Coordinates of C-alpha atoms in Angstrom, one line a residue:
Chain V
X779 CA 86.7 -100.8 121.0
X780 CA 85.4 -102.9 119.2
X781 CA 84.3 -106.8 119.7
X782 CA 86.4 -109.2 118.9
X783 CA 83.2 -110.3 116.8
X784 CA 83.0 -106.8 115.0
X785 CA 79.8 -106.4 117.0
X786 CA 78.9 -102.9 118.7
X787 CA 78.1 -103.3 122.6
X788 CA 75.9 -101.5 123.7
X789 CA 74.7 -100.3 127.2
X790 CA 71.5 -98.4 128.2
X791 CA 71.5 -96.8 132.0
X792 CA 68.0 -96.6 132.7
X793 CA 68.1 -94.9 136.0
X794 CA 65.4 -92.9 138.9
X795 CA 65.9 -89.1 138.2
X796 CA 67.7 -87.0 140.8
X797 CA 66.5 -83.1 139.7
X798 CA 69.1 -80.3 141.0
X799 CA 72.1 -82.2 142.1
X800 CA 74.3 -82.5 139.1
X801 CA 77.4 -83.8 141.2
X802 CA 75.4 -86.6 142.7
X803 CA 73.9 -87.5 139.4
X804 CA 77.8 -87.0 137.9
X805 CA 79.2 -89.7 140.5
X806 CA 76.2 -92.1 139.6
X807 CA 77.0 -91.9 135.7
X808 CA 81.1 -92.7 136.8
X809 CA 80.2 -95.5 138.6
X810 CA 77.1 -96.9 135.6
X811 CA 80.0 -95.8 133.1
X812 CA 82.1 -98.3 135.1
X813 CA 79.1 -100.8 135.6
X814 CA 79.3 -100.8 131.6
X815 CA 82.8 -101.1 131.2
X816 CA 83.5 -104.4 133.6
X817 CA 80.6 -105.8 131.0
X818 CA 82.3 -105.2 127.8
X819 CA 80.2 -102.8 126.4
X820 CA 81.8 -100.1 124.0
X821 CA 78.9 -97.5 124.5
X822 CA 76.7 -96.3 127.8
X823 CA 73.5 -94.2 126.7
X824 CA 72.0 -92.2 129.6
X825 CA 68.2 -90.6 129.9
X826 CA 67.9 -87.0 128.9
X827 CA 69.0 -84.5 131.1
X828 CA 70.2 -87.1 133.3
X829 CA 73.2 -85.0 134.4
X830 CA 71.0 -81.6 136.2
X831 CA 67.5 -83.8 136.4
X832 CA 64.6 -82.7 133.9
X833 CA 61.5 -81.0 135.5
X834 CA 63.7 -78.6 136.9
X835 CA 62.0 -75.2 135.5
X836 CA 63.4 -72.7 133.7
X837 CA 65.6 -70.8 136.2
X838 CA 67.1 -74.8 137.5
X839 CA 67.5 -75.5 133.8
X840 CA 69.4 -72.3 133.0
X841 CA 72.0 -71.9 135.9
X842 CA 72.5 -75.5 135.9
X843 CA 73.6 -75.1 131.9
X844 CA 77.0 -76.4 131.2
X845 CA 79.3 -74.4 128.3
X846 CA 79.5 -76.3 125.7
X847 CA 83.5 -77.0 127.1
X848 CA 81.8 -76.4 130.8
X849 CA 83.0 -78.6 133.7
X850 CA 80.4 -81.5 133.4
X851 CA 81.5 -81.7 129.4
X852 CA 85.0 -81.9 131.6
X853 CA 84.1 -84.5 133.4
X854 CA 82.4 -86.6 131.3
X855 CA 85.4 -86.7 129.4
X856 CA 87.6 -87.5 132.4
X857 CA 84.8 -90.7 133.3
X858 CA 84.6 -92.1 129.4
X859 CA 88.9 -92.2 129.5
X860 CA 88.8 -93.9 133.1
X861 CA 86.8 -96.3 131.6
X862 CA 87.5 -96.3 128.0
X863 CA 83.8 -96.2 127.1
X864 CA 82.0 -93.7 124.9
X865 CA 78.9 -91.8 126.7
X866 CA 76.1 -90.0 125.3
X867 CA 74.7 -88.6 127.9
X868 CA 71.8 -85.7 128.6
X869 CA 72.0 -82.2 130.3
X870 CA 70.9 -78.4 129.4
X871 CA 73.7 -76.2 127.5
X872 CA 74.6 -73.1 127.6
X873 CA 75.0 -71.2 124.2
X874 CA 77.2 -68.1 123.6
X875 CA 74.2 -66.5 123.0
X876 CA 73.0 -67.2 126.3
X877 CA 70.0 -69.8 124.5
X878 CA 69.9 -72.7 126.7
X879 CA 69.4 -76.1 124.8
X880 CA 68.0 -79.6 125.4
X881 CA 71.4 -80.9 124.8
X882 CA 73.2 -85.4 124.5
X883 CA 76.5 -84.8 123.9
X884 CA 78.9 -88.0 122.5
X885 CA 82.2 -88.6 124.4
X886 CA 84.3 -90.8 122.8
X887 CA 86.5 -93.8 125.0
X888 CA 89.1 -91.6 124.8
X889 CA 87.2 -88.9 126.7
X890 CA 86.9 -86.6 123.5
X891 CA 83.9 -84.9 122.8
X892 CA 82.9 -85.6 119.1
X893 CA 79.7 -84.3 118.9
X894 CA 76.6 -82.8 120.6
X895 CA 72.7 -82.1 119.2
X896 CA 70.6 -79.6 120.7
X897 CA 67.1 -81.0 120.9
X898 CA 64.7 -79.4 117.5
X899 CA 61.3 -80.7 118.2
X900 CA 60.1 -79.5 121.7
X901 CA 57.7 -81.7 123.6
X902 CA 55.1 -79.6 125.2
X903 CA 55.2 -76.7 127.8
X904 CA 57.6 -79.1 129.6
X905 CA 60.4 -78.3 126.8
X906 CA 59.4 -74.8 126.2
X907 CA 59.6 -73.5 128.9
X908 CA 63.3 -74.6 129.5
X909 CA 64.9 -74.2 126.6
X910 CA 64.9 -72.9 122.9
X911 CA 64.6 -75.5 120.4
X912 CA 67.5 -76.1 118.1
X913 CA 68.2 -75.3 114.5
X914 CA 70.4 -78.4 113.0
X915 CA 69.9 -81.8 111.7
X916 CA 70.7 -84.4 114.5
X917 CA 73.7 -85.3 113.5
X918 CA 75.1 -88.6 112.3
X919 CA 79.2 -89.4 113.8
X920 CA 81.5 -92.4 114.1
X921 CA 81.8 -94.2 117.4
X922 CA 83.6 -97.5 118.0
X923 CA 83.5 -98.6 114.2
X924 CA 80.1 -97.8 113.8
X925 CA 78.0 -94.8 112.8
X926 CA 75.5 -93.5 115.4
X927 CA 72.5 -91.0 114.3
X928 CA 71.1 -88.9 117.4
X929 CA 68.0 -88.2 118.7
X930 CA 66.1 -86.6 122.1
X931 CA 63.2 -88.8 123.0
X932 CA 60.3 -87.0 121.5
X933 CA 62.0 -86.1 118.5
X934 CA 62.0 -90.2 117.5
X935 CA 58.9 -90.0 117.3
X936 CA 59.2 -88.4 113.8
X937 CA 59.7 -90.7 111.2
X938 CA 61.0 -88.4 108.5
X939 CA 64.1 -87.8 111.2
X940 CA 65.0 -91.4 112.0
X941 CA 64.8 -91.5 108.3
X942 CA 67.0 -89.1 107.4
X943 CA 69.8 -90.2 109.9
X944 CA 69.5 -93.7 108.0
X945 CA 69.8 -91.9 104.4
X946 CA 73.1 -90.0 105.8
X947 CA 74.4 -93.5 106.9
X948 CA 73.2 -94.1 110.2
X949 CA 73.6 -97.7 111.6
X950 CA 72.5 -97.5 114.9
X951 CA 69.9 -94.6 116.2
X952 CA 70.4 -93.5 120.1
X953 CA 67.9 -91.6 121.6
X954 CA 68.2 -90.2 125.6
X955 CA 64.8 -89.9 126.6
X956 CA 62.6 -89.3 129.4
X957 CA 59.1 -90.7 128.3
X958 CA 56.0 -90.6 130.5
X959 CA 54.6 -93.5 131.3
X960 CA 51.6 -92.8 129.4
X961 CA 52.9 -93.3 126.7
X962 CA 54.2 -97.0 126.6
X963 CA 52.8 -96.7 123.0
X964 CA 56.5 -95.2 121.7
X965 CA 58.4 -98.7 122.8
X966 CA 55.4 -100.8 121.7
X967 CA 55.3 -99.5 118.7
X968 CA 57.1 -95.9 117.6
X969 CA 60.2 -97.1 118.5
X970 CA 59.5 -100.7 117.2
X971 CA 58.5 -98.7 113.8
X972 CA 61.6 -96.8 113.7
X973 CA 64.0 -99.6 113.3
X974 CA 61.7 -101.6 111.2
X975 CA 61.2 -98.4 107.9
X976 CA 64.5 -96.8 107.9
X977 CA 66.6 -100.1 108.4
X978 CA 68.6 -99.4 111.7
X979 CA 69.4 -100.4 115.6
X980 CA 67.0 -98.3 117.5
X981 CA 68.8 -97.8 121.2
X982 CA 66.5 -95.7 123.3
X983 CA 67.3 -95.3 127.0
X984 CA 64.9 -94.4 129.5
X985 CA 64.5 -92.8 133.0
X986 CA 62.2 -94.8 135.6
X987 CA 60.4 -93.3 138.5
X988 CA 59.2 -90.4 139.3
X989 CA 60.1 -86.5 139.2
X990 CA 57.8 -84.1 141.0
X991 CA 54.3 -85.1 139.0
X992 CA 55.9 -87.2 135.7
X993 CA 55.8 -90.8 136.5
X994 CA 58.5 -92.0 133.9
X995 CA 58.1 -94.9 131.9
X996 CA 60.5 -96.8 131.9
X997 CA 60.9 -100.2 129.6
X998 CA 64.3 -98.8 127.7
X999 CA 64.7 -101.2 125.0
X1000 CA 67.3 -102.2 121.9
X1001 CA 65.6 -102.8 118.9
X1002 CA 66.5 -104.6 116.2
X1003 CA 66.1 -103.9 111.7
X1004 CA 63.8 -106.8 111.6
X1005 CA 61.6 -104.5 114.2
X1006 CA 62.9 -107.4 117.4
X1007 CA 63.2 -105.7 120.7
X1008 CA 66.5 -107.5 121.7
X1009 CA 67.0 -106.5 125.0
X1010 CA 64.8 -103.7 127.3
X1011 CA 64.5 -103.1 130.6
X1012 CA 61.2 -103.1 133.0
X1013 CA 60.0 -100.2 135.4
X1014 CA 62.8 -100.8 137.6
X1015 CA 66.7 -99.1 137.1
X1016 CA 68.0 -101.2 135.0
X1017 CA 71.6 -101.5 132.5
X1018 CA 70.2 -103.3 129.4
X1019 CA 73.0 -104.6 126.9
X1020 CA 73.0 -105.9 123.6
X1021 CA 75.7 -106.4 120.8
X1022 CA 74.6 -105.4 117.4
X1023 CA 75.8 -107.4 114.5
X1024 CA 76.4 -105.7 111.2
X1025 CA 75.9 -108.9 109.5
X1026 CA 72.3 -108.7 111.6
X1027 CA 72.5 -105.0 109.7
X1028 CA 73.1 -106.1 106.3
X1029 CA 70.6 -109.2 105.6
X1030 CA 67.4 -107.2 107.2
X1031 CA 68.1 -104.5 104.6
X1032 CA 67.7 -107.3 101.4
X1033 CA 65.0 -108.8 103.7
X1034 CA 63.1 -105.4 103.7
X1035 CA 64.6 -103.0 100.8
X1036 CA 63.2 -100.1 101.6
X1037 CA 66.3 -97.3 101.6
X1038 CA 66.0 -98.4 97.8
X1039 CA 62.3 -98.3 97.4
X1040 CA 62.1 -95.0 98.3
X1041 CA 60.8 -92.4 95.9
X1042 CA 61.9 -88.9 97.5
X1043 CA 60.0 -87.4 94.2
X1044 CA 56.0 -88.2 95.6
X1045 CA 57.0 -86.7 99.0
X1046 CA 57.4 -83.0 99.0
Chain K
X1344 CA 25.1 -92.2 104.1
X1345 CA 26.8 -91.3 107.4
X1346 CA 25.7 -93.4 110.3
X1347 CA 23.7 -91.8 113.1
X1348 CA 26.4 -91.1 115.7
X1349 CA 28.2 -89.2 112.7
X1350 CA 30.5 -91.7 112.7
X1351 CA 31.7 -94.0 109.5
X1352 CA 31.6 -97.2 109.5
X1353 CA 34.2 -98.8 107.5
X1354 CA 34.0 -103.3 106.5
X1355 CA 37.2 -105.0 105.4
X1356 CA 36.6 -107.8 103.1
X1357 CA 39.2 -110.2 104.2
X1358 CA 38.8 -113.8 101.5
X1359 CA 41.4 -115.9 99.6
X1360 CA 42.2 -114.6 96.6
X1361 CA 40.7 -117.0 93.2
X1362 CA 43.0 -116.2 90.5
X1363 CA 42.1 -115.2 87.2
X1364 CA 38.5 -115.6 87.8
X1365 CA 37.2 -112.2 87.5
X1366 CA 33.8 -113.0 87.3
X1367 CA 33.7 -115.0 89.7
X1368 CA 35.1 -112.1 91.9
X1369 CA 32.9 -109.9 90.9
X1370 CA 30.2 -112.5 92.1
X1371 CA 31.6 -112.3 95.7
X1372 CA 32.2 -108.4 96.4
X1373 CA 28.8 -108.7 95.0
X1374 CA 28.1 -110.2 98.1
X1375 CA 30.4 -109.4 100.7
X1376 CA 29.1 -105.8 99.2
X1377 CA 25.3 -106.8 100.4
X1378 CA 26.7 -108.2 103.6
X1379 CA 28.3 -105.1 104.7
X1380 CA 25.0 -103.0 103.8
X1381 CA 23.1 -105.3 105.7
X1382 CA 25.5 -104.4 108.3
X1383 CA 25.6 -100.9 108.1
X1384 CA 29.1 -100.0 106.3
X1385 CA 29.6 -97.4 104.3
X1386 CA 32.5 -98.1 103.2
X1387 CA 33.4 -101.2 102.3
X1388 CA 38.1 -101.9 101.3
X1389 CA 38.8 -105.6 99.7
X1390 CA 42.2 -106.5 99.4
X1391 CA 44.5 -105.5 97.0
X1392 CA 44.5 -106.9 93.1
X1393 CA 41.1 -108.5 94.3
X1394 CA 38.7 -109.0 90.9
X1395 CA 42.0 -110.5 88.6
X1396 CA 43.8 -111.7 91.6
X1397 CA 47.4 -110.9 92.4
X1398 CA 50.0 -113.1 91.9
X1399 CA 49.1 -113.9 88.0
X1400 CA 51.9 -113.4 86.0
X1401 CA 52.7 -110.2 83.7
X1402 CA 50.6 -112.3 80.8
X1403 CA 47.1 -112.3 82.6
X1404 CA 48.2 -109.5 84.2
X1405 CA 47.5 -107.5 80.9
X1406 CA 45.2 -109.6 79.7
X1407 CA 42.4 -109.1 82.8
X1408 CA 43.6 -105.7 82.9
X1409 CA 40.4 -103.3 83.1
X1410 CA 40.7 -99.6 81.3
X1411 CA 39.5 -96.6 83.4
X1412 CA 35.8 -97.3 82.2
X1413 CA 36.0 -100.4 81.6
X1414 CA 33.5 -103.4 82.5
X1415 CA 35.0 -104.0 85.8
X1416 CA 34.5 -100.7 87.3
X1417 CA 31.1 -100.5 85.4
X1418 CA 30.5 -103.5 87.3
X1419 CA 31.6 -102.5 90.9
X1420 CA 29.5 -99.1 90.1
X1421 CA 27.1 -101.1 89.7
X1422 CA 27.4 -103.5 93.0
X1423 CA 27.7 -99.8 94.8
X1424 CA 24.4 -98.3 93.6
X1425 CA 22.1 -101.7 94.4
X1426 CA 23.6 -102.1 97.7
X1427 CA 24.3 -98.2 98.5
X1428 CA 27.9 -98.6 100.0
X1429 CA 30.7 -97.5 98.6
X1430 CA 33.6 -99.3 97.7
X1431 CA 37.5 -99.4 97.7
X1432 CA 38.4 -102.3 95.2
X1433 CA 41.5 -103.7 93.5
X1434 CA 42.5 -104.8 90.5
X1435 CA 44.1 -104.5 87.3
X1436 CA 44.4 -101.0 84.9
X1437 CA 44.9 -100.6 81.2
X1438 CA 46.0 -97.7 80.3
X1439 CA 45.3 -95.1 77.5
X1440 CA 49.4 -95.7 76.7
X1441 CA 49.3 -99.3 77.6
X1442 CA 50.7 -99.6 80.6
X1443 CA 49.5 -101.9 83.3
X1444 CA 48.9 -100.9 86.7
X1445 CA 48.5 -102.4 89.7
X1446 CA 45.5 -99.8 90.7
X1447 CA 42.8 -99.3 93.3
X1448 CA 39.3 -97.7 92.8
X1449 CA 37.2 -95.9 95.0
X1450 CA 33.0 -96.0 94.1
X1451 CA 30.8 -93.8 95.7
X1452 CA 27.4 -95.5 97.3
X1453 CA 25.9 -94.1 94.1
X1454 CA 28.2 -96.2 92.4
X1455 CA 29.9 -93.6 90.9
X1456 CA 34.0 -93.6 90.6
X1457 CA 35.4 -90.6 92.3
X1458 CA 39.1 -92.0 92.8
X1459 CA 41.9 -93.9 91.2
X1460 CA 45.1 -94.4 92.4
X1461 CA 48.7 -96.7 91.0
X1462 CA 50.2 -98.8 92.9
X1463 CA 54.4 -95.9 92.9
X1464 CA 55.9 -98.1 95.3
X1465 CA 56.7 -101.2 93.9
X1466 CA 57.2 -104.8 95.6
X1467 CA 60.0 -106.8 95.0
X1468 CA 60.0 -108.5 91.8
X1469 CA 56.0 -110.2 92.1
X1470 CA 54.6 -106.6 91.5
X1471 CA 57.6 -105.2 89.0
X1472 CA 56.9 -108.6 86.4
X1473 CA 53.3 -107.1 86.2
X1474 CA 52.8 -103.4 86.6
X1475 CA 54.7 -100.3 85.6
X1476 CA 54.9 -97.9 88.9
X1477 CA 52.1 -94.9 88.9
X1478 CA 53.5 -91.5 89.3
X1479 CA 51.2 -89.6 91.2
X1480 CA 50.7 -88.9 94.8
X1481 CA 48.2 -90.9 96.7
X1482 CA 45.1 -89.6 96.9
X1483 CA 43.0 -87.9 99.1
X1484 CA 38.8 -87.4 98.4
X1485 CA 35.7 -87.0 99.8
X1486 CA 33.7 -90.6 101.1
X1487 CA 30.4 -90.4 103.1
X1488 CA 31.2 -87.3 105.1
X1489 CA 35.1 -87.8 105.2
X1490 CA 38.6 -87.5 103.7
X1491 CA 40.0 -90.5 102.7
X1492 CA 43.7 -91.6 101.7
X1493 CA 44.2 -94.1 99.7
X1494 CA 47.4 -96.7 99.4
X1495 CA 48.2 -99.9 98.3
X1496 CA 49.8 -102.6 100.2
X1497 CA 53.9 -101.7 100.3
X1498 CA 53.0 -97.9 100.0
X1499 CA 52.4 -98.2 103.8
X1500 CA 55.0 -99.2 105.1
X1501 CA 56.6 -95.8 103.9
X1502 CA 55.5 -93.3 106.3
X1503 CA 55.9 -90.1 104.0
X1504 CA 53.1 -91.4 102.3
X1505 CA 50.8 -91.7 105.3
X1506 CA 52.2 -88.4 106.5
X1507 CA 51.5 -86.7 103.1
X1508 CA 47.8 -88.0 103.2
X1509 CA 47.5 -86.8 106.6
X1510 CA 48.9 -83.4 106.2
X1511 CA 46.6 -82.5 103.0
X1512 CA 43.6 -83.5 105.6
X1513 CA 43.1 -87.4 105.4
X1514 CA 41.3 -88.7 108.1
X1515 CA 41.3 -92.3 107.1
X1516 CA 43.8 -94.0 105.5
X1517 CA 42.8 -97.5 103.7
X1518 CA 45.4 -100.1 102.4
X1519 CA 44.1 -102.9 99.8
X1520 CA 46.9 -105.7 100.9
X1521 CA 48.1 -108.7 99.7
X1522 CA 50.7 -108.9 102.8
X1523 CA 52.6 -112.4 103.2
X1524 CA 52.8 -114.2 105.9
X1525 CA 55.9 -113.9 107.1
X1526 CA 56.0 -110.3 107.3
X1527 CA 52.9 -109.7 110.2
X1528 CA 55.8 -107.1 111.3
X1529 CA 53.4 -104.6 109.1
X1530 CA 50.2 -105.6 110.7
X1531 CA 52.0 -105.6 114.9
X1532 CA 54.2 -102.5 114.1
X1533 CA 54.0 -100.5 111.5
X1534 CA 50.4 -100.2 110.8
X1535 CA 49.8 -99.3 114.4
X1536 CA 52.6 -96.4 113.9
X1537 CA 51.4 -94.7 110.8
X1538 CA 47.5 -94.1 112.2
X1539 CA 50.0 -92.4 115.9
X1540 CA 52.9 -90.6 113.7
X1541 CA 50.3 -88.9 111.3
X1542 CA 47.1 -88.8 113.8
X1543 CA 45.0 -90.8 111.4
X1544 CA 43.1 -94.2 111.8
X1545 CA 44.0 -97.1 109.4
X1546 CA 42.0 -99.7 107.2
X1547 CA 43.8 -103.0 106.4
X1548 CA 42.3 -105.0 104.6
X1549 CA 44.6 -108.0 103.3
X1550 CA 44.2 -112.2 101.9
X1551 CA 43.9 -115.0 103.6
X1552 CA 45.0 -118.0 102.3
X1553 CA 47.1 -118.5 99.9
X1554 CA 48.6 -118.2 96.1
X1555 CA 50.7 -120.8 94.2
X1556 CA 53.8 -120.3 96.7
X1557 CA 52.6 -117.0 98.6
X1558 CA 50.7 -117.6 102.0
X1559 CA 48.7 -114.8 102.9
X1560 CA 48.6 -113.3 106.4
X1561 CA 44.9 -112.2 106.7
X1562 CA 44.6 -110.4 109.7
X1563 CA 43.4 -107.2 108.6
X1564 CA 43.1 -104.4 111.1
X1565 CA 41.3 -101.1 112.0
X1566 CA 43.2 -98.8 113.8
X1567 CA 42.9 -95.9 115.7
X1568 CA 44.8 -92.4 115.8
X1569 CA 46.1 -94.1 119.3
X1570 CA 47.4 -96.8 118.0
X1571 CA 44.8 -99.6 119.6
X1572 CA 43.7 -101.9 116.9
X1573 CA 40.1 -101.8 117.0
X1574 CA 38.9 -104.6 115.2
X1575 CA 41.0 -107.3 113.4
X1576 CA 41.1 -110.8 111.7
X1577 CA 42.8 -113.5 112.0
X1578 CA 43.9 -115.6 109.9
X1579 CA 40.8 -116.7 108.0
X1580 CA 37.9 -115.5 106.2
X1581 CA 36.1 -112.2 107.5
X1582 CA 34.6 -109.3 107.4
X1583 CA 36.4 -106.9 110.1
X1584 CA 33.6 -104.0 110.6
X1585 CA 34.1 -100.6 113.0
X1586 CA 33.0 -97.3 113.5
X1587 CA 35.5 -94.7 113.3
X1588 CA 34.7 -91.2 115.8
X1589 CA 35.2 -88.1 114.6
X1590 CA 35.4 -86.9 118.4
X1591 CA 38.1 -89.7 119.1
X1592 CA 40.5 -88.3 116.7
X1593 CA 39.8 -85.2 117.5
X1594 CA 40.6 -86.2 121.5
X1595 CA 44.1 -88.2 120.1
X1596 CA 45.0 -85.1 117.8
X1597 CA 45.2 -83.2 120.9
X1598 CA 47.0 -85.7 122.8
X1599 CA 49.3 -86.1 120.2
X1600 CA 50.3 -82.8 117.9
X1601 CA 52.5 -84.2 116.1
X1602 CA 51.4 -82.4 113.5
X1603 CA 51.4 -79.2 114.8
X1604 CA 55.0 -80.1 115.7
X1605 CA 56.7 -81.4 112.4
X1606 CA 59.6 -79.4 111.6
X1607 CA 59.7 -79.7 107.4
X1608 CA 63.3 -77.7 107.8
X1609 CA 64.7 -80.0 108.7
X1610 CA 63.6 -82.9 107.2
X1611 CA 65.3 -82.2 103.6

């Protein structure tokens, strides 16, 4: 359901990680989705690997990895359908060939799985110890009448990926992430640049708090295609909500005609 | 000449435009180059179209366009050689086929022309009324022991171009520009993002003041590959100077391994 104003109301669930307790995290997601739905959100976006936890090591990542139609997928589908809200969430996925991926999955407000993305650009040894790299381009998928592009964490730092999503029709790029506090430059500069240069909204949902030796930076944010931070969190748990306006997107694309002015013949 | 510290000392000449008086502007450039050289700079970067002025209309742009080895080129060569400083400057260029380009030209500290770039991404009707679009990729060229990538104004807003320069070995991307005050988002976000995501220094030299109906934003800046603004101007005329450190560049590239982590197979 889109809002009456033809807008998309999006919620970012910024939370502290609870590593290796997936049932607890599913319960927490259930509560956050209920809260977001009560506040009229069409979609809630979680941090990266929110269900199993992120810094859990290769053994645990495999042990807690969910098959594409596994119990985690089914439970999140039930949560989405009960609260009538789309959910983009992060988990480890176990493929039929035995590979473990850093996955994000989109479930619509009827509880139906509509897209999965396997992180293609792995971040350092943290990712590489746990995951195989995805080999498919990030998806663009319909959600509540909008076109969503999906990326995971480090991927949004590569302009080529957001560009590719925008060229393929994305209006909003949603990014579950687990960005450490020493990389605030991502929220300050890179996420905002992606929104402007590729003329999309960007919704960046981060962890806060700590997990083993990692300290996450929070500061989840929703950025307009003009580069404005229209809603954001601080360093603490929060539910960030904003309404995305199609009219604002259209206006911005007239002001910044980057997509029309590209010259791909010069980029090879 | 590089500095004793193995650094590149770069100067940005932020000035008000004086449209359609090229002799006056060559004299002003002479004075700015003398000042920069006295302060130890290896290279001075001017705003876009600094010699003829920018908002001069198609007739004047053609009338004041310099052939590749024309009188403006010769005069700037003399200025560079006398002050022993490399100069990257903007002017209109008249090609042998009669086309007029929005050009930037690099002259080394011996007064020898080493590179020319014709703006490929034209900005709105302002550019399109005056100029043919360039058809060659922006150059990467040696200067004072560093590898410089050259772009003009609007081009730096396209991540693909800075990426291409970095992949081809650029350490610094130099950008003569004429950015209006309503587009401060470029200095706030896009220039800094380019530096971080492609791991280069970026030197962005803007006009200030006004020219006909245009009001330029100044705020010329030199940005590190970590995204820090290491030197910048306000809205008024200024000569911005910074030392670029190769050690800082190497350190930053270890911290942000974007160039190694790219996956071009996924970007087509």
